[in-house]
Amino acid sequence: MARTADPSSHDQQLREAAARLGRRRFLTAASAAAAVAFTTNLPDARAAGADLAPGALTENPFTLGVASGDPLPDAVVLWTRLAPRPYEPGNGLPPAGAVRVEWEIAHDERFRRAVRRGTVRAHAEFNHTVHVEADGLEPDRVYWYRFRAGSWTSPVGRTRTTPARGRRVDEVRLGLVSCQAYEDGYFTAYRHLAQEDLDAVFHVGDYIYEYGIDAAGGDRGYTDRTLPAVFGHETATLEDYRLRYALYKTDPDLQAAHAAFPWYVTWDDHEVENNYAAGIPEKGQSPEAFVARRAAAYRAYWENMPLRMPRPEGTDLLLYRRFQYGRLAQFDLLDTRQYRSDQANGDGWQYPTPESADPARTLVGATQERWLLDGFRRSTAVWNVLPQQVVFSRRKNTTDERSRLSMDAWDGYPASRERILAGAERAGVENLVVLTGDVHVAYALDVKRDFDDPAARTVGVEFVGTSISSDGDGAEKPANWATLTAANPHLKFYNGLRGYTAVTLTAGHARADFRTVSHITTPGGTVATAASFVTEAGHPGLQQA
Ligand SMILES: [Fe+2]
C-alpha cells in the first residue's frame, strides 16, 4: 500500500478535507489541518526508510490474526497487522521504515493449489497494517489465505468471493454482528459464529469502545493476566486508538470469526466517541480538538479493518458503499454518523418536536441520500439490504398516544427516514431488509410505510442484531419488554441476551435466526436459537418460523 505522497499535495488534501466540514463554519480549514497533522503526526512518506531485515523479527508478529473483507466476484481484501508486542505503542517494531510481508491465496487450506501470491511492505506509517487486494479470483468460491514475515507464518484465513454479477443465486447466508465492548465480557458469540456456515458477515458498528479499561479487563475479571495501564484512559490520540484495536484483536474468538468469513464493516459512534454527530462531540471538546480526535479514530479504523476504500486523507473517511450478490441481493452499507445533523432536543429519549421533525435535518447527509436513492432506482436485486447502525423503525417506550423516542436513532430524524421510504417506494423496491445494531438487544420489526398510521402498509422488515458483549450477560426479557412490545405492534420479537443473527436470503424469502449466548461474563457460554422469523419475497411482513 506504499503511496509516495507529495507533502504539499498532502497539505492541500488536508485543507480540502477540513473545508468539506462546511457546516462547521467557525472551524477554519487551516486550524483543522494543523490539528489533524499534529494529532496524527504523519511522517513524511518519502522518508519511509529501509525495510527491516527479515532476521530482525525475533518474535511472532502475527498476534492480531488475519481478516478478509469487501468481497467481489473476482477479488477480496486481505488484512493483517504486524505486532510482536501488540500492547506497546508502535507494535514493538521500529518507528520508521517497513517490513516485507508475503501473502498467498489458494484453493485449499494446505496451500497446495496456490492461486495468487505477492509481497507488500507493512509501513510504520500505517502502523504495520497490510491491505492486499487479492484479485483474479473466480466468483462464488471459497479461498484460503495467509501471510509470512521473516521466518513467521500467520494463521490461515478462509474467505469467499461473491457470485458473478447478474447471476442467479439460490441462497446467501449472512452474519449480523455489532457492539463488542471488551470490558463487558467475553466474545463467546464470535466463537459460535465462527462455527456457522456463512458466506459473509456484516459488522454494523461499535467494533471498539473508547472508555478506559482496567487491568482486569473490566467484567472479564482476568486473574491470569494484567492489562497494561495504556488501556486505562479514554481513547483520544491516534496511538490510543491503535492500541485499542490491538487489545480487541488479541481476542481469540474475534480472531476466529475474522478468519472464518469475509466481513463487510461499517462503524457507529464508539469507534470515535459515544453519540457524536458529524463534527460535533458528545462532550464539551473544542471543534478543532474533536475533529482531530475523529481524524485519528477514522485513520485507526481504516488501518485495522479489511477495507478497500482509499486510506483517509485528512479528516474524513468515505465508508458507505454498495455490493451486489448476484441477482439475489444488493447491499447498501450506510454511514449514519459522519454526515448527520446534530441530535435534536438535546439527544436522549425525548418527545418529538418541530426541531426533530425539521425536514432540513438528515441522518445520512444529502450526498449519501442521493447515492442510496439512485441505487434503489438502478437495483434489479430481489432483496435490497441496508446494513446500517441505528434503529430504523419507530420505537415508542410507552403505550401513551404521545411517547418519547430515541433522538439518536432514525426516530430522531423522521424526515430523513421518510425520504428514504418514499424513494424506495418510487423505485419499486419490494423487498427492503434493514440490518441494525446499536441497541444491544435483538428486535424483529415490520417496517411500516407510515409509523403514525396503524393501518399503513408494511414495506419491509428490520432485523436488529443484539450485541456481541456490550452490557454484559443481559436478560431474555429486559425490564421494559412488556411495555415496548405493547407500545409497538410492528415489533414482533424482542430479546435482551447477547449473541448474533444469521440472515438467510433466497429467491422466495428472507429469514433471521436470532442466536443467543447463555452468558458472557465468564467463558464457555452455550448458544441457542431464541427465535426465527421469515418474510416472503413480494409480501413484506414477518412471521415466526
Ligand atoms: Fe454499542
XYZ file of C-alpha atoms and ligand atoms in Angstrom:
546
model
C 0.000 0.000 0.000
C 3.001 2.250 -0.336
C 1.999 5.556 -1.774
C 4.572 8.251 -2.027
C 2.785 11.411 -1.043
C 3.924 14.816 -2.152
C 3.829 16.715 1.153
C 2.498 19.891 -0.436
C -0.392 17.992 -2.039
C -0.994 16.231 1.266
C -1.394 19.582 2.997
C -3.719 20.625 0.201
C -5.797 17.481 0.764
C -5.989 18.206 4.469
C -7.193 21.715 3.769
C -9.785 20.458 1.328
C -10.926 17.792 3.769
C -11.335 20.339 6.522
C -13.181 22.658 4.149
C -15.664 19.884 3.401
C -16.791 20.134 7.004
C -18.759 23.040 5.655
C -21.316 23.249 8.413
C -18.619 23.916 10.957
C -18.053 27.358 9.549
C -16.191 28.673 12.550
C -13.618 25.929 12.161
C -11.034 27.254 9.742
C -9.504 24.858 7.281
C -6.033 25.779 8.461
C -6.773 25.092 12.118
C -8.335 21.726 11.317
C -5.425 20.767 9.109
C -2.940 21.800 11.757
C -4.822 19.915 14.436
C -5.021 16.774 12.323
C -1.381 16.950 11.307
C -0.414 17.399 14.932
C -2.570 14.589 16.266
C -1.853 12.011 13.640
C 1.784 13.078 13.448
C 2.010 11.842 9.880
C 5.565 11.021 8.954
C 6.796 12.029 5.534
C 6.081 9.019 3.370
C 9.195 9.715 1.286
C 11.418 9.340 4.348
C 9.959 5.915 4.929
C 13.365 4.317 5.423
C 14.644 0.864 4.671
C 12.925 -2.473 5.115
C 13.573 -4.284 8.351
C 15.992 -7.175 7.833
C 13.897 -10.368 7.897
C 16.104 -11.828 10.632
C 15.297 -8.877 12.883
C 11.812 -10.269 13.557
C 12.716 -12.311 16.608
C 9.159 -12.524 17.991
C 5.957 -13.670 16.278
C 4.479 -10.598 14.568
C 1.111 -12.294 13.832
C -0.501 -11.724 17.215
C -3.583 -9.941 15.870
C -4.842 -12.557 13.461
C -5.899 -12.138 9.846
C -9.048 -10.862 8.180
C -10.653 -10.522 4.784
C -13.336 -8.164 3.608
C -15.403 -6.422 0.945
C -15.506 -9.472 -1.367
C -16.283 -9.038 -5.060
C -16.811 -11.703 -7.734
C -13.099 -11.600 -8.613
C -11.333 -10.067 -5.610
C -11.191 -9.757 -1.849
C -9.195 -7.591 0.555
C -6.796 -9.473 2.821
C -5.675 -7.846 6.059
C -3.183 -8.315 8.823
C -1.115 -6.179 11.184
C 2.366 -6.967 12.403
C 2.631 -6.601 16.160
C 5.291 -8.630 18.001
C 4.293 -6.610 21.079
C 0.679 -5.623 20.491
C 0.222 -3.715 23.753
C 3.182 -1.410 23.120
C 2.968 1.763 21.036
C 4.456 1.045 17.610
C 3.749 -2.710 17.844
C 7.281 -3.399 19.129
C 8.709 -2.551 15.701
C 10.990 0.295 14.517
C 9.169 3.656 14.307
C 10.072 4.178 10.618
C 10.537 2.064 7.540
C 8.640 -1.067 6.647
C 8.566 -4.826 6.968
C 8.295 -7.060 3.899
C 5.271 -9.333 4.056
C 4.479 -12.142 1.629
C 0.872 -13.097 1.067
C -0.668 -16.112 -0.560
C -4.180 -17.210 -1.516
C -5.071 -20.749 -2.535
C -7.925 -23.111 -3.339
C -7.109 -25.330 -0.375
C -6.279 -24.994 3.286
C -2.857 -26.595 2.819
C -1.875 -24.176 0.031
C -1.089 -26.925 -2.461
C -3.141 -25.240 -5.152
C -1.904 -21.670 -4.904
C -3.811 -19.081 -6.921
C -2.042 -15.792 -6.271
C 0.849 -14.569 -4.177
C 2.825 -11.397 -3.769
C 4.892 -9.195 -1.498
C 3.871 -5.942 0.178
C 5.509 -3.638 2.688
C 3.870 -3.067 6.048
C 4.785 0.543 6.804
C 5.343 2.011 10.239
C 3.378 4.986 8.891
C 0.266 2.782 8.721
C 1.040 1.039 11.998
C 2.370 -2.027 10.150
C -1.034 -2.890 8.766
C -1.385 -4.747 5.472
C -4.256 -4.338 2.997
C -3.835 -6.584 -0.019
C -6.265 -6.754 -2.900
C -6.170 -10.404 -3.978
C -7.676 -10.264 -7.468
C -8.025 -12.523 -10.484
C -10.184 -14.874 -8.408
C -13.170 -16.937 -9.515
C -16.692 -15.972 -8.462
C -18.656 -17.705 -5.704
C -15.749 -19.733 -4.426
C -14.013 -20.408 -1.114
C -10.324 -19.467 -0.809
C -7.686 -19.743 1.905
C -5.012 -17.144 2.621
C -2.023 -16.492 4.890
C 0.923 -14.154 5.325
C 4.631 -14.602 6.009
C 7.150 -12.178 7.524
C 10.718 -13.197 8.272
C 10.516 -16.779 9.484
C 6.962 -16.350 10.798
C 3.726 -17.564 9.203
C 0.318 -16.148 10.073
C -2.773 -18.135 10.989
C -4.738 -19.277 7.926
C -7.897 -17.403 6.962
C -10.816 -18.631 4.904
C -12.708 -16.297 2.601
C -15.196 -16.369 -0.231
C -15.827 -14.370 -3.386
C -19.327 -13.248 -4.343
C -21.288 -14.664 -7.316
C -20.834 -13.156 -10.763
C -22.833 -10.012 -11.372
C -26.330 -10.746 -12.660
C -26.014 -14.431 -11.834
C -28.952 -16.348 -10.389
C -28.156 -17.343 -6.814
C -30.182 -19.756 -4.722
C -29.153 -18.594 -1.288
C -26.854 -16.365 0.716
C -26.166 -16.775 4.413
C -25.004 -13.702 6.304
C -23.950 -12.978 9.853
C -25.041 -9.765 11.563
C -22.913 -8.538 14.481
C -22.280 -5.318 16.400
C -21.281 -3.804 19.719
C -18.366 -5.616 21.315
C -17.343 -3.748 24.462
C -14.247 -5.691 25.531
C -14.660 -4.762 29.169
C -18.273 -6.026 29.296
C -17.461 -9.688 28.775
C -16.059 -12.414 26.529
C -16.577 -12.625 22.776
C -18.186 -16.061 23.154
C -20.753 -15.175 20.494
C -17.900 -14.983 17.950
C -16.668 -18.438 18.951
C -20.097 -19.777 17.970
C -20.444 -17.544 14.903
C -17.191 -18.983 13.547
C -18.830 -22.426 13.539
C -21.717 -21.282 11.308
C -21.871 -21.850 7.572
C -21.881 -18.238 6.360
C -20.919 -16.520 3.118
C -20.074 -13.192 4.762
C -20.541 -11.175 7.958
C -21.851 -7.634 8.399
C -20.414 -5.693 11.331
C -22.598 -2.631 11.827
C -20.602 -0.728 14.405
C -19.107 -0.337 17.858
C -16.141 -2.525 16.966
C -14.290 -0.815 19.816
C -15.414 1.323 22.740
C -13.484 4.388 23.752
C -13.759 4.126 27.545
C -10.841 3.246 29.794
C -10.341 -0.464 30.651
C -8.845 -1.561 33.975
C -6.041 -4.066 34.477
C -8.521 -6.940 34.979
C -10.244 -6.278 31.633
C -13.376 -4.945 33.352
C -16.100 -7.576 33.729
C -13.844 -10.198 32.145
C -12.204 -10.196 35.575
C -8.859 -11.588 34.454
C -6.915 -13.405 37.127
C -4.308 -14.877 34.756
C -3.049 -11.618 33.238
C -2.845 -7.887 33.839
C -3.692 -5.420 31.096
C -1.186 -2.573 30.833
C -2.043 0.918 32.000
C -2.135 2.218 28.382
C -5.741 0.982 28.219
C -6.797 2.733 31.411
C -7.974 6.024 29.880
C -10.482 7.055 27.222
C -9.065 6.948 23.688
C -8.188 10.354 22.272
C -4.991 10.133 20.195
C -4.027 8.036 17.194
C -1.797 5.957 19.465
C -4.701 5.347 21.865
C -6.997 4.140 19.074
C -4.302 1.946 17.504
C -3.608 0.298 20.859
C -7.319 -0.217 21.467
C -7.694 -2.135 18.192
C -4.677 -4.226 19.199
C -6.328 -5.125 22.505
C -9.541 -6.211 20.794
C -7.755 -8.104 18.059
C -5.752 -10.215 20.508
C -9.065 -11.827 21.497
C -9.029 -15.409 20.119
C -12.790 -15.548 19.478
C -12.755 -12.343 17.440
C -9.752 -13.680 15.503
C -11.631 -16.923 14.789
C -14.645 -15.046 13.418
C -12.470 -12.888 11.149
C -10.531 -15.925 9.933
C -13.728 -17.822 9.096
C -15.552 -15.390 6.765
C -15.094 -12.163 4.807
C -16.576 -9.184 6.627
C -18.303 -6.039 5.428
C -17.773 -3.443 8.146
C -19.269 -0.075 8.918
C -18.922 1.971 12.090
C -21.258 3.569 14.593
C -20.304 6.072 17.281
C -17.947 4.317 19.721
C -15.216 3.944 17.119
C -14.788 7.666 17.899
C -16.964 8.782 20.828
C -20.433 7.965 22.179
C -23.274 9.664 20.254
C -21.133 12.087 18.281
C -22.749 13.659 15.219
C -20.550 14.506 12.208
C -18.107 17.087 13.623
C -19.985 17.592 16.892
C -18.694 15.825 20.020
C -20.876 14.387 22.768
C -18.962 16.214 25.436
C -17.601 19.751 25.501
C -14.481 19.422 23.396
C -13.449 22.281 21.115
C -14.400 21.644 17.473
C -10.723 21.623 16.497
C -9.840 19.074 19.158
C -12.811 16.887 18.272
C -12.148 16.933 14.529
C -8.541 15.979 15.215
C -9.704 13.175 17.501
C -12.162 11.988 14.888
C -9.454 12.002 12.210
C -7.206 9.884 14.436
C -10.060 7.467 15.149
C -11.017 7.200 11.462
C -7.415 6.551 10.484
C -7.014 3.801 13.077
C -10.319 2.277 11.918
C -9.135 2.217 8.309
C -5.782 0.749 9.316
C -7.387 -2.067 11.276
C -10.257 -3.102 9.013
C -10.186 -5.188 5.802
C -11.319 -2.226 3.694
C -10.780 -1.495 0.029
C -11.710 2.153 0.475
C -8.892 4.647 -0.096
C -6.966 5.468 3.014
C -8.171 8.578 4.815
C -6.647 11.855 3.722
C -7.318 14.451 6.364
C -10.430 14.440 8.452
C -12.948 12.260 6.559
C -13.246 8.625 5.567
C -15.655 7.520 2.861
C -17.282 4.369 4.233
C -20.734 3.976 2.653
C -20.599 1.590 -0.269
C -22.546 -0.905 -2.372
C -22.139 -4.577 -3.262
C -24.163 -6.930 -5.460
C -24.696 -10.562 -4.557
C -25.554 -11.922 -7.990
C -29.165 -11.076 -8.761
C -30.251 -12.093 -5.289
C -29.263 -9.084 -3.193
C -27.887 -5.585 -3.220
C -26.084 -4.493 -0.064
C -26.033 -0.742 0.624
C -23.825 -0.257 3.675
C -24.642 3.082 5.256
C -22.720 5.548 7.405
C -25.202 7.301 9.693
C -22.549 9.067 11.837
C -20.214 11.080 9.649
C -22.756 13.299 7.922
C -25.671 13.512 10.356
C -27.304 16.632 11.723
C -26.818 17.074 15.470
C -29.314 15.134 17.601
C -32.475 17.150 18.188
C -33.892 18.203 21.553
C -30.600 17.663 23.367
C -30.329 13.943 22.418
C -31.562 11.027 24.535
C -35.243 9.919 24.675
C -37.428 12.979 24.034
C -40.879 13.876 22.747
C -40.848 14.694 19.038
C -40.834 18.429 18.357
C -40.772 20.709 15.318
C -36.993 20.624 15.781
C -36.746 16.841 15.373
C -39.278 16.937 12.504
C -37.378 19.656 10.600
C -37.040 18.361 7.013
C -33.675 20.106 6.746
C -32.228 17.584 9.176
C -30.551 14.462 7.862
C -29.104 11.227 9.228
C -27.026 10.296 6.173
C -26.272 13.640 4.514
C -27.537 14.805 1.126
C -24.839 13.099 -0.951
C -25.262 9.665 0.642
C -29.056 10.014 0.442
C -28.879 10.701 -3.312
C -26.490 7.784 -3.741
C -28.844 5.471 -1.852
C -31.996 6.502 -3.726
C -30.145 6.313 -7.022
C -29.047 2.795 -6.060
C -32.654 1.841 -5.335
C -33.672 3.057 -8.802
C -30.975 1.062 -10.576
C -31.381 -2.050 -8.470
C -32.505 -5.290 -10.099
C -31.889 -7.375 -6.967
C -34.583 -9.428 -5.263
C -33.532 -8.093 -1.839
C -32.380 -4.577 -1.039
C -30.372 -4.938 2.139
C -29.354 -1.928 4.245
C -26.706 -2.847 6.813
C -26.554 0.255 8.992
C -26.222 1.434 12.567
C -29.235 2.782 14.455
C -32.829 1.530 14.782
C -34.807 2.435 11.656
C -38.340 1.655 12.816
C -40.445 3.612 15.271
C -39.874 2.687 18.907
C -42.267 4.185 21.433
C -41.307 3.483 25.031
C -44.850 3.866 26.445
C -48.325 2.869 25.251
C -49.463 6.503 25.514
C -50.535 8.204 22.315
C -47.601 10.553 22.699
C -44.333 8.927 23.620
C -40.690 9.743 23.873
C -38.482 8.465 21.048
C -34.732 7.994 20.677
C -33.250 11.180 19.242
C -30.062 9.334 18.247
C -31.896 6.804 16.029
C -33.997 7.290 12.849
C -36.905 8.288 15.130
C -34.959 11.491 15.777
C -34.660 12.111 12.020
C -38.186 11.298 10.750
C -37.947 13.435 7.601
C -34.744 11.678 6.609
C -36.441 8.278 7.106
C -39.477 9.424 5.122
C -37.295 10.454 2.162
C -35.714 7.002 2.107
C -39.040 5.147 2.353
C -40.568 7.392 -0.317
C -37.517 6.891 -2.542
C -37.714 3.113 -2.118
C -41.422 3.223 -2.989
C -40.840 5.353 -6.110
C -38.068 2.990 -7.193
C -40.348 -0.033 -6.800
C -38.241 -1.634 -4.072
C -40.390 -4.549 -2.918
C -38.100 -6.327 -0.522
C -36.343 -3.977 1.837
C -34.332 -5.588 4.649
C -32.767 -3.232 7.179
C -29.979 -4.701 9.342
C -29.218 -2.790 12.506
C -27.071 -2.785 15.656
C -26.505 -0.148 18.361
C -29.120 -1.057 20.974
C -27.606 -4.250 22.483
C -30.870 -6.177 22.145
C -32.438 -8.138 19.307
C -35.631 -6.989 17.582
C -37.620 -8.195 14.596
C -39.753 -5.359 13.201
C -42.118 -4.734 10.320
C -41.159 -1.500 8.591
C -44.371 0.492 8.084
C -44.840 2.984 5.274
C -46.140 5.425 7.900
C -45.429 4.627 11.520
C -48.109 7.113 12.634
C -50.822 5.158 10.831
C -51.575 1.721 12.337
C -53.260 0.700 9.066
C -50.259 1.643 6.941
C -48.701 -0.916 4.604
C -45.691 -2.958 5.663
C -42.952 -2.066 3.176
C -40.030 -4.066 4.531
C -38.556 -5.690 7.593
C -35.851 -4.758 10.065
C -33.649 -7.235 11.909
C -31.841 -5.648 14.838
C -28.936 -7.785 15.999
C -28.053 -7.876 19.681
C -24.568 -7.039 20.944
C -21.647 -9.436 20.983
C -20.762 -8.345 24.536
C -21.877 -4.781 25.311
C -23.979 -4.535 28.508
C -22.864 -7.861 29.933
C -24.932 -11.038 30.196
C -28.280 -9.339 29.539
C -31.691 -10.948 30.047
C -34.091 -12.747 27.746
C -36.859 -10.304 28.675
C -35.457 -6.909 29.696
C -37.431 -4.842 32.249
C -39.301 -2.900 29.541
C -40.152 -5.974 27.458
C -43.926 -5.901 28.026
C -44.218 -2.128 27.595
C -42.165 -1.957 24.419
C -43.980 -4.919 22.888
C -47.397 -3.418 23.696
C -46.422 0.077 22.554
C -45.146 -1.069 19.139
C -47.431 -3.552 17.358
C -44.927 -3.791 14.487
C -42.330 -5.155 16.966
C -42.569 -8.934 16.559
C -39.632 -10.072 18.678
C -37.514 -8.611 21.460
C -34.716 -10.416 23.305
C -32.030 -8.938 25.548
C -29.373 -11.672 25.624
C -26.009 -11.376 23.846
C -25.357 -13.098 20.526
C -25.557 -12.632 16.777
C -28.058 -13.067 13.957
C -27.865 -15.407 10.979
C -29.726 -13.922 7.998
C -30.581 -16.182 5.060
C -31.869 -14.814 1.752
C -33.357 -16.946 -1.015
C -35.433 -16.027 -4.047
C -38.542 -16.802 -2.007
C -37.891 -15.492 1.482
C -35.638 -13.776 3.992
C -35.077 -15.438 7.329
C -33.431 -14.347 10.561
C -32.251 -16.833 13.172
C -31.614 -14.974 16.395
C -28.794 -16.792 18.185
C -28.310 -16.033 21.867
C -25.483 -16.945 24.232
C -26.217 -18.171 27.772
C -23.667 -15.841 29.433
C -20.512 -13.906 28.585
C -19.038 -12.554 31.828
C -17.337 -15.916 32.234
C -16.066 -18.032 29.314
C -17.855 -21.088 27.965
C -21.370 -19.786 27.284
C -23.553 -22.002 25.099
C -25.518 -20.897 22.043
C -29.223 -21.342 21.329
C -31.687 -20.097 18.733
C -34.071 -17.793 20.581
C -36.454 -17.417 17.632
C -36.577 -17.401 13.837
C -38.612 -15.091 11.605
C -39.302 -15.097 7.887
C -40.731 -12.662 5.365
C -41.836 -13.707 1.898
C -40.443 -12.020 -1.180
C -43.080 -9.682 -2.590
C -45.175 -9.812 0.609
C -43.284 -7.934 3.322
C -44.262 -8.805 6.871
C -42.704 -11.043 9.484
C -43.971 -14.462 10.529
C -42.411 -16.581 13.215
C -40.786 -19.613 11.587
Fe -22.964 -0.289 21.177
